[in-house]
mmCIF file of N, CA and C in Angstrom:
data_model
loop_
_atom_site.group_PDB
_atom_site.id
_atom_site.type_symbol
_atom_site.label_atom_id
_atom_site.label_comp_id
_atom_site.label_asym_id
_atom_site.label_seq_id
_atom_site.Cartn_x
_atom_site.Cartn_y
_atom_site.Cartn_z
ATOM 1 N N UNK A 1 53.088 58.110 -7.660
ATOM 2 C CA UNK A 1 51.931 58.238 -6.817
ATOM 3 C C UNK A 1 50.683 57.660 -7.474
ATOM 4 N N UNK A 2 50.734 57.652 -8.708
ATOM 5 C CA UNK A 2 49.598 57.162 -9.446
ATOM 6 C C UNK A 2 49.351 55.677 -9.171
ATOM 7 N N UNK A 3 50.445 54.884 -9.004
ATOM 8 C CA UNK A 3 50.294 53.458 -8.735
ATOM 9 C C UNK A 3 49.720 53.238 -7.341
ATOM 10 N N UNK A 4 49.982 54.101 -6.392
ATOM 11 C CA UNK A 4 49.436 53.990 -5.040
ATOM 12 C C UNK A 4 47.948 54.262 -5.037
ATOM 13 N N UNK A 5 47.479 55.087 -5.894
ATOM 14 C CA UNK A 5 46.053 55.395 -5.949
ATOM 15 C C UNK A 5 45.269 54.242 -6.575
ATOM 16 N N UNK A 6 45.923 53.480 -7.421
ATOM 17 C CA UNK A 6 45.255 52.365 -8.082
ATOM 18 C C UNK A 6 45.253 51.093 -7.219
ATOM 19 N N UNK A 7 46.065 51.069 -6.181
ATOM 20 C CA UNK A 7 46.178 49.881 -5.340
ATOM 21 C C UNK A 7 44.842 49.465 -4.722
ATOM 22 N N UNK A 8 44.032 50.344 -4.136
ATOM 23 C CA UNK A 8 42.740 49.902 -3.600
ATOM 24 C C UNK A 8 41.804 49.360 -4.682
ATOM 25 N N UNK A 9 41.856 49.904 -5.864
ATOM 26 C CA UNK A 9 41.009 49.430 -6.946
ATOM 27 C C UNK A 9 41.442 48.035 -7.386
ATOM 28 N N UNK A 10 42.758 47.823 -7.449
ATOM 29 C CA UNK A 10 43.279 46.503 -7.836
ATOM 30 C C UNK A 10 42.927 45.472 -6.764
ATOM 31 N N UNK A 11 43.084 45.846 -5.487
ATOM 32 C CA UNK A 11 42.731 44.943 -4.390
ATOM 33 C C UNK A 11 41.236 44.619 -4.417
ATOM 34 N N UNK A 12 40.408 45.603 -4.668
ATOM 35 C CA UNK A 12 38.968 45.380 -4.736
ATOM 36 C C UNK A 12 38.638 44.435 -5.891
ATOM 37 N N UNK A 13 39.325 44.602 -7.018
ATOM 38 C CA UNK A 13 39.124 43.746 -8.162
ATOM 39 C C UNK A 13 39.543 42.314 -7.846
ATOM 40 N N UNK A 14 40.681 42.139 -7.188
ATOM 41 C CA UNK A 14 41.155 40.810 -6.816
ATOM 42 C C UNK A 14 40.206 40.140 -5.808
ATOM 43 N N UNK A 15 39.731 40.926 -4.833
ATOM 44 C CA UNK A 15 38.807 40.376 -3.839
ATOM 45 C C UNK A 15 37.494 39.961 -4.507
ATOM 46 N N UNK A 16 36.979 40.764 -5.407
ATOM 47 C CA UNK A 16 35.727 40.405 -6.071
ATOM 48 C C UNK A 16 35.926 39.197 -6.984
ATOM 49 N N UNK A 17 37.083 39.099 -7.650
ATOM 50 C CA UNK A 17 37.370 37.930 -8.487
ATOM 51 C C UNK A 17 37.475 36.678 -7.617
ATOM 52 N N UNK A 18 38.156 36.807 -6.469
ATOM 53 C CA UNK A 18 38.275 35.674 -5.555
ATOM 54 C C UNK A 18 36.898 35.281 -5.023
ATOM 55 N N UNK A 19 36.074 36.259 -4.710
ATOM 56 C CA UNK A 19 34.717 35.988 -4.226
ATOM 57 C C UNK A 19 33.903 35.271 -5.294
ATOM 58 N N UNK A 20 34.044 35.699 -6.540
ATOM 59 C CA UNK A 20 33.319 35.070 -7.634
ATOM 60 C C UNK A 20 33.773 33.619 -7.818
ATOM 61 N N UNK A 21 35.068 33.380 -7.782
ATOM 62 C CA UNK A 21 35.582 32.020 -7.903
ATOM 63 C C UNK A 21 35.119 31.147 -6.736
ATOM 64 N N UNK A 22 35.148 31.684 -5.527
ATOM 65 C CA UNK A 22 34.706 30.939 -4.346
ATOM 66 C C UNK A 22 33.215 30.580 -4.456
ATOM 67 N N UNK A 23 32.407 31.533 -4.898
ATOM 68 C CA UNK A 23 30.975 31.286 -5.062
ATOM 69 C C UNK A 23 30.745 30.211 -6.121
ATOM 70 N N UNK A 24 31.445 30.283 -7.240
ATOM 71 C CA UNK A 24 31.317 29.285 -8.292
ATOM 72 C C UNK A 24 31.707 27.897 -7.780
ATOM 73 N N UNK A 25 32.809 27.830 -7.012
ATOM 74 C CA UNK A 25 33.281 26.562 -6.455
ATOM 75 C C UNK A 25 32.256 25.976 -5.478
ATOM 76 N N UNK A 26 31.715 26.792 -4.611
ATOM 77 C CA UNK A 26 30.741 26.313 -3.620
ATOM 78 C C UNK A 26 29.442 25.854 -4.277
ATOM 79 N N UNK A 27 29.008 26.567 -5.309
ATOM 80 C CA UNK A 27 27.786 26.158 -6.012
ATOM 81 C C UNK A 27 27.972 24.802 -6.688
ATOM 82 N N UNK A 28 29.136 24.617 -7.316
ATOM 83 C CA UNK A 28 29.389 23.333 -7.981
ATOM 84 C C UNK A 28 29.474 22.216 -6.942
ATOM 85 N N UNK A 29 30.072 22.482 -5.797
ATOM 86 C CA UNK A 29 30.119 21.473 -4.725
ATOM 87 C C UNK A 29 28.722 21.188 -4.204
ATOM 88 N N UNK A 30 27.910 22.220 -4.085
ATOM 89 C CA UNK A 30 26.544 22.056 -3.601
ATOM 90 C C UNK A 30 25.722 21.230 -4.587
ATOM 91 N N UNK A 31 25.876 21.504 -5.880
ATOM 92 C CA UNK A 31 25.145 20.754 -6.900
ATOM 93 C C UNK A 31 25.597 19.296 -6.901
ATOM 94 N N UNK A 32 26.900 19.065 -6.765
ATOM 95 C CA UNK A 32 27.399 17.695 -6.702
ATOM 96 C C UNK A 32 26.869 17.001 -5.456
ATOM 97 N N UNK A 33 26.829 17.725 -4.355
ATOM 98 C CA UNK A 33 26.306 17.151 -3.115
ATOM 99 C C UNK A 33 24.845 16.751 -3.247
ATOM 100 N N UNK A 34 24.069 17.586 -3.935
ATOM 101 C CA UNK A 34 22.652 17.255 -4.153
ATOM 102 C C UNK A 34 22.515 16.018 -5.040
ATOM 103 N N UNK A 35 23.349 15.934 -6.094
ATOM 104 C CA UNK A 35 23.304 14.763 -6.964
ATOM 105 C C UNK A 35 23.713 13.500 -6.205
ATOM 106 N N UNK A 36 24.736 13.616 -5.387
ATOM 107 C CA UNK A 36 25.176 12.470 -4.584
ATOM 108 C C UNK A 36 24.072 12.073 -3.614
ATOM 109 N N UNK A 37 23.414 13.038 -3.022
ATOM 110 C CA UNK A 37 22.323 12.757 -2.076
ATOM 111 C C UNK A 37 21.187 12.025 -2.785
ATOM 112 N N UNK A 38 20.835 12.460 -4.013
ATOM 113 C CA UNK A 38 19.778 11.788 -4.773
ATOM 114 C C UNK A 38 20.164 10.341 -5.078
ATOM 115 N N UNK A 39 21.412 10.132 -5.484
ATOM 116 C CA UNK A 39 21.874 8.774 -5.786
ATOM 117 C C UNK A 39 21.859 7.921 -4.519
ATOM 118 N N UNK A 40 22.287 8.482 -3.388
ATOM 119 C CA UNK A 40 22.262 7.738 -2.122
ATOM 120 C C UNK A 40 20.835 7.378 -1.729
ATOM 121 N N UNK A 41 19.892 8.304 -1.936
ATOM 122 C CA UNK A 41 18.490 8.018 -1.613
ATOM 123 C C UNK A 41 17.961 6.879 -2.483
ATOM 124 N N UNK A 42 18.277 6.919 -3.770
ATOM 125 C CA UNK A 42 17.827 5.852 -4.665
ATOM 126 C C UNK A 42 18.467 4.525 -4.289
ATOM 127 N N UNK A 43 19.726 4.564 -3.909
ATOM 128 C CA UNK A 43 20.424 3.356 -3.492
ATOM 129 C C UNK A 43 19.798 2.786 -2.224
ATOM 130 N N UNK A 44 19.396 3.650 -1.305
ATOM 131 C CA UNK A 44 18.708 3.194 -0.093
ATOM 132 C C UNK A 44 17.388 2.516 -0.437
ATOM 133 N N UNK A 45 16.653 3.085 -1.387
ATOM 134 C CA UNK A 45 15.387 2.468 -1.812
ATOM 135 C C UNK A 45 15.616 1.092 -2.429
ATOM 136 N N UNK A 46 16.630 0.992 -3.269
ATOM 137 C CA UNK A 46 16.938 -0.299 -3.898
ATOM 138 C C UNK A 46 17.356 -1.312 -2.838
ATOM 139 N N UNK A 47 18.136 -0.875 -1.871
ATOM 140 C CA UNK A 47 18.566 -1.773 -0.806
ATOM 141 C C UNK A 47 17.372 -2.255 0.020
ATOM 142 N N UNK A 48 16.449 -1.352 0.327
ATOM 143 C CA UNK A 48 15.251 -1.737 1.079
ATOM 144 C C UNK A 48 14.427 -2.755 0.295
ATOM 145 N N UNK A 49 14.242 -2.506 -0.998
ATOM 146 C CA UNK A 49 13.483 -3.439 -1.832
ATOM 147 C C UNK A 49 14.174 -4.796 -1.883
ATOM 148 N N UNK A 50 15.491 -4.785 -2.022
ATOM 149 C CA UNK A 50 16.242 -6.035 -2.072
ATOM 150 C C UNK A 50 16.089 -6.815 -0.780
ATOM 151 N N UNK A 51 16.176 -6.134 0.346
ATOM 152 C CA UNK A 51 16.019 -6.807 1.639
ATOM 153 C C UNK A 51 14.617 -7.398 1.790
ATOM 154 N N UNK A 52 13.596 -6.666 1.347
ATOM 155 C CA UNK A 52 12.222 -7.184 1.421
ATOM 156 C C UNK A 52 12.068 -8.428 0.548
ATOM 157 N N UNK A 53 12.621 -8.377 -0.653
ATOM 158 C CA UNK A 53 12.531 -9.519 -1.568
ATOM 159 C C UNK A 53 13.269 -10.721 -0.990
ATOM 160 N N UNK A 54 14.462 -10.492 -0.443
ATOM 161 C CA UNK A 54 15.216 -11.591 0.156
ATOM 162 C C UNK A 54 14.442 -12.201 1.316
ATOM 163 N N UNK A 55 13.760 -11.382 2.083
ATOM 164 C CA UNK A 55 12.966 -11.887 3.194
ATOM 165 C C UNK A 55 11.793 -12.724 2.718
ATOM 166 N N UNK A 56 11.228 -12.383 1.579
ATOM 167 C CA UNK A 56 10.090 -13.136 1.055
ATOM 168 C C UNK A 56 10.541 -14.417 0.361
ATOM 169 N N UNK A 57 11.701 -14.398 -0.263
ATOM 170 C CA UNK A 57 12.198 -15.571 -0.974
ATOM 171 C C UNK A 57 12.466 -16.711 0.001
ATOM 172 N N UNK A 58 12.874 -16.382 1.207
ATOM 173 C CA UNK A 58 13.160 -17.404 2.212
ATOM 174 C C UNK A 58 11.936 -18.276 2.460
ATOM 175 N N UNK A 59 10.753 -17.706 2.364
ATOM 176 C CA UNK A 59 9.524 -18.423 2.679
ATOM 177 C C UNK A 59 8.918 -19.152 1.480
ATOM 178 N N UNK A 60 9.495 -19.001 0.307
ATOM 179 C CA UNK A 60 8.962 -19.687 -0.865
ATOM 180 C C UNK A 60 9.309 -21.177 -0.818
ATOM 181 N N UNK A 61 8.439 -22.025 -1.372
ATOM 182 C CA UNK A 61 8.739 -23.459 -1.357
ATOM 183 C C UNK A 61 9.891 -23.785 -2.301
ATOM 184 N N UNK A 62 10.615 -24.827 -1.922
ATOM 185 C CA UNK A 62 11.725 -25.276 -2.760
ATOM 186 C C UNK A 62 11.209 -26.264 -3.801
ATOM 187 N N UNK A 63 12.099 -26.689 -4.675
ATOM 188 C CA UNK A 63 11.751 -27.670 -5.703
ATOM 189 C C UNK A 63 11.291 -28.963 -5.040
ATOM 190 N N UNK A 64 11.959 -29.364 -3.984
ATOM 191 C CA UNK A 64 11.586 -30.590 -3.276
ATOM 192 C C UNK A 64 10.204 -30.468 -2.633
ATOM 193 N N UNK A 65 9.899 -29.287 -2.102
ATOM 194 C CA UNK A 65 8.573 -29.066 -1.511
ATOM 195 C C UNK A 65 7.473 -29.211 -2.562
ATOM 196 N N UNK A 66 7.702 -28.646 -3.729
ATOM 197 C CA UNK A 66 6.710 -28.715 -4.809
ATOM 198 C C UNK A 66 6.540 -30.159 -5.272
ATOM 199 N N UNK A 67 7.650 -30.889 -5.377
ATOM 200 C CA UNK A 67 7.551 -32.293 -5.785
ATOM 201 C C UNK A 67 6.800 -33.116 -4.739
ATOM 202 N N UNK A 68 7.016 -32.839 -3.462
ATOM 203 C CA UNK A 68 6.302 -33.557 -2.400
ATOM 204 C C UNK A 68 4.803 -33.292 -2.502
ATOM 205 N N UNK A 69 4.427 -32.046 -2.782
ATOM 206 C CA UNK A 69 3.007 -31.715 -2.932
ATOM 207 C C UNK A 69 2.424 -32.444 -4.144
ATOM 208 N N UNK A 70 3.177 -32.511 -5.239
ATOM 209 C CA UNK A 70 2.704 -33.227 -6.427
ATOM 210 C C UNK A 70 2.444 -34.698 -6.102
ATOM 211 N N UNK A 71 3.374 -35.315 -5.388
ATOM 212 C CA UNK A 71 3.201 -36.726 -5.029
ATOM 213 C C UNK A 71 1.975 -36.924 -4.143
ATOM 214 N N UNK A 72 1.767 -36.028 -3.220
ATOM 215 C CA UNK A 72 0.600 -36.123 -2.347
ATOM 216 C C UNK A 72 -0.693 -35.946 -3.139
ATOM 217 N N UNK A 73 -0.673 -35.050 -4.128
ATOM 218 C CA UNK A 73 -1.865 -34.869 -4.969
ATOM 219 C C UNK A 73 -2.167 -36.115 -5.793
ATOM 220 N N UNK A 74 -1.134 -36.743 -6.318
ATOM 221 C CA UNK A 74 -1.334 -37.971 -7.090
ATOM 222 C C UNK A 74 -1.912 -39.052 -6.182
ATOM 223 N N UNK A 75 -1.377 -39.167 -4.971
ATOM 224 C CA UNK A 75 -1.891 -40.149 -4.018
ATOM 225 C C UNK A 75 -3.345 -39.843 -3.670
ATOM 226 N N UNK A 76 -3.644 -38.587 -3.445
ATOM 227 C CA UNK A 76 -5.012 -38.188 -3.116
ATOM 228 C C UNK A 76 -5.961 -38.467 -4.285
ATOM 229 N N UNK A 77 -5.488 -38.248 -5.494
ATOM 230 C CA UNK A 77 -6.299 -38.537 -6.676
ATOM 231 C C UNK A 77 -6.602 -40.038 -6.759
ATOM 232 N N UNK A 78 -5.620 -40.878 -6.471
ATOM 233 C CA UNK A 78 -5.831 -42.319 -6.475
ATOM 234 C C UNK A 78 -6.849 -42.728 -5.427
ATOM 235 N N UNK A 79 -6.745 -42.165 -4.228
ATOM 236 C CA UNK A 79 -7.703 -42.468 -3.164
ATOM 237 C C UNK A 79 -9.103 -42.037 -3.578
ATOM 238 N N UNK A 80 -9.213 -40.852 -4.161
ATOM 239 C CA UNK A 80 -10.519 -40.334 -4.584
ATOM 240 C C UNK A 80 -11.126 -41.228 -5.662
ATOM 241 N N UNK A 81 -10.318 -41.669 -6.612
ATOM 242 C CA UNK A 81 -10.833 -42.555 -7.681
ATOM 243 C C UNK A 81 -11.308 -43.882 -7.093
ATOM 244 N N UNK A 82 -10.540 -44.415 -6.143
ATOM 245 C CA UNK A 82 -10.940 -45.673 -5.517
ATOM 246 C C UNK A 82 -12.252 -45.502 -4.754
ATOM 247 N N UNK A 83 -12.383 -44.407 -4.038
ATOM 248 C CA UNK A 83 -13.627 -44.151 -3.289
ATOM 249 C C UNK A 83 -14.806 -43.953 -4.240
ATOM 250 N N UNK A 84 -14.535 -43.329 -5.379
ATOM 251 C CA UNK A 84 -15.593 -43.104 -6.360
ATOM 252 C C UNK A 84 -16.106 -44.439 -6.911
ATOM 253 N N UNK A 85 -15.200 -45.350 -7.193
ATOM 254 C CA UNK A 85 -15.652 -46.651 -7.720
ATOM 255 C C UNK A 85 -16.394 -47.435 -6.641
ATOM 256 N N UNK A 86 -15.924 -47.350 -5.390
ATOM 257 C CA UNK A 86 -16.631 -48.026 -4.296
ATOM 258 C C UNK A 86 -18.016 -47.414 -4.103
ATOM 259 N N UNK A 87 -18.109 -46.104 -4.211
ATOM 260 C CA UNK A 87 -19.393 -45.427 -4.057
ATOM 261 C C UNK A 87 -20.353 -45.799 -5.184
ATOM 262 N N UNK A 88 -19.816 -45.967 -6.377
ATOM 263 C CA UNK A 88 -20.667 -46.357 -7.510
ATOM 264 C C UNK A 88 -21.263 -47.740 -7.265
ATOM 265 N N UNK A 89 -20.454 -48.652 -6.725
ATOM 266 C CA UNK A 89 -20.972 -49.976 -6.403
ATOM 267 C C UNK A 89 -22.036 -49.902 -5.317
ATOM 268 N N UNK A 90 -21.833 -49.060 -4.338
ATOM 269 C CA UNK A 90 -22.807 -48.897 -3.262
ATOM 270 C C UNK A 90 -24.108 -48.306 -3.791
ATOM 271 N N UNK A 91 -24.018 -47.375 -4.720
ATOM 272 C CA UNK A 91 -25.212 -46.758 -5.308
ATOM 273 C C UNK A 91 -26.008 -47.818 -6.068
ATOM 274 N N UNK A 92 -25.330 -48.689 -6.813
ATOM 275 C CA UNK A 92 -26.028 -49.760 -7.536
ATOM 276 C C UNK A 92 -26.738 -50.698 -6.558
ATOM 277 N N UNK A 93 -26.078 -51.014 -5.453
ATOM 278 C CA UNK A 93 -26.693 -51.892 -4.447
ATOM 279 C C UNK A 93 -27.918 -51.237 -3.831
ATOM 280 N N UNK A 94 -27.820 -49.969 -3.489
ATOM 281 C CA UNK A 94 -28.953 -49.250 -2.902
ATOM 282 C C UNK A 94 -30.096 -49.168 -3.901
ATOM 283 N N UNK A 95 -29.783 -48.971 -5.172
ATOM 284 C CA UNK A 95 -30.835 -48.939 -6.203
ATOM 285 C C UNK A 95 -31.549 -50.300 -6.293
ATOM 286 N N UNK A 96 -30.786 -51.373 -6.244
ATOM 287 C CA UNK A 96 -31.411 -52.704 -6.287
ATOM 288 C C UNK A 96 -32.316 -52.930 -5.083
ATOM 289 N N UNK A 97 -31.816 -52.533 -3.895
ATOM 290 C CA UNK A 97 -32.631 -52.695 -2.683
ATOM 291 C C UNK A 97 -33.898 -51.860 -2.793
ATOM 292 N N UNK A 98 -33.766 -50.652 -3.295
ATOM 293 C CA UNK A 98 -34.917 -49.765 -3.448
ATOM 294 C C UNK A 98 -35.951 -50.385 -4.406
ATOM 295 N N UNK A 99 -35.470 -50.886 -5.560
ATOM 296 C CA UNK A 99 -36.374 -51.519 -6.522
ATOM 297 C C UNK A 99 -37.036 -52.743 -5.927
ATOM 298 N N UNK A 100 -36.295 -53.528 -5.210
ATOM 299 C CA UNK A 100 -36.847 -54.726 -4.590
ATOM 300 C C UNK A 100 -37.944 -54.373 -3.599
ATOM 301 N N UNK A 101 -37.650 -53.362 -2.754
ATOM 302 C CA UNK A 101 -38.645 -52.959 -1.742
ATOM 303 C C UNK A 101 -39.875 -52.353 -2.409
ATOM 304 N N UNK A 102 -39.706 -51.633 -3.469
ATOM 305 C CA UNK A 102 -40.853 -51.036 -4.170
ATOM 306 C C UNK A 102 -41.691 -52.130 -4.835
ATOM 307 N N UNK A 103 -41.038 -53.145 -5.348
ATOM 308 C CA UNK A 103 -41.778 -54.235 -5.996
ATOM 309 C C UNK A 103 -42.543 -55.074 -4.965
ATOM 310 N N UNK A 104 -41.993 -55.243 -3.794
ATOM 311 C CA UNK A 104 -42.633 -56.022 -2.734
ATOM 312 C C UNK A 104 -43.792 -55.279 -2.095
ATOM 313 N N UNK A 105 -43.714 -53.977 -2.139
ATOM 314 C CA UNK A 105 -44.739 -53.210 -1.439
ATOM 315 C C UNK A 105 -46.023 -53.108 -2.166
#
């Protein structure tokens, strides 16, 4: 009869042990879930940044574009130098005309 009296105590002990194990298991799953969620959030941020960067890279000039601009600048520099020398000649002519008119007056 003594073993029958201990049966509820043993069952209560087993139920509490099972409850403790279940709680421990759920907490560890919950902690893992939170860590996975944090990693997923960070991965989403990295993906968003990558997509933004890829979208901006599309609009950057290529090597050929930069070389074309360089060639145009060299051409523009040549035109500017030619105009500068022509302007210098014109300034000398205007100075001569000015001196001539001042001397005649």
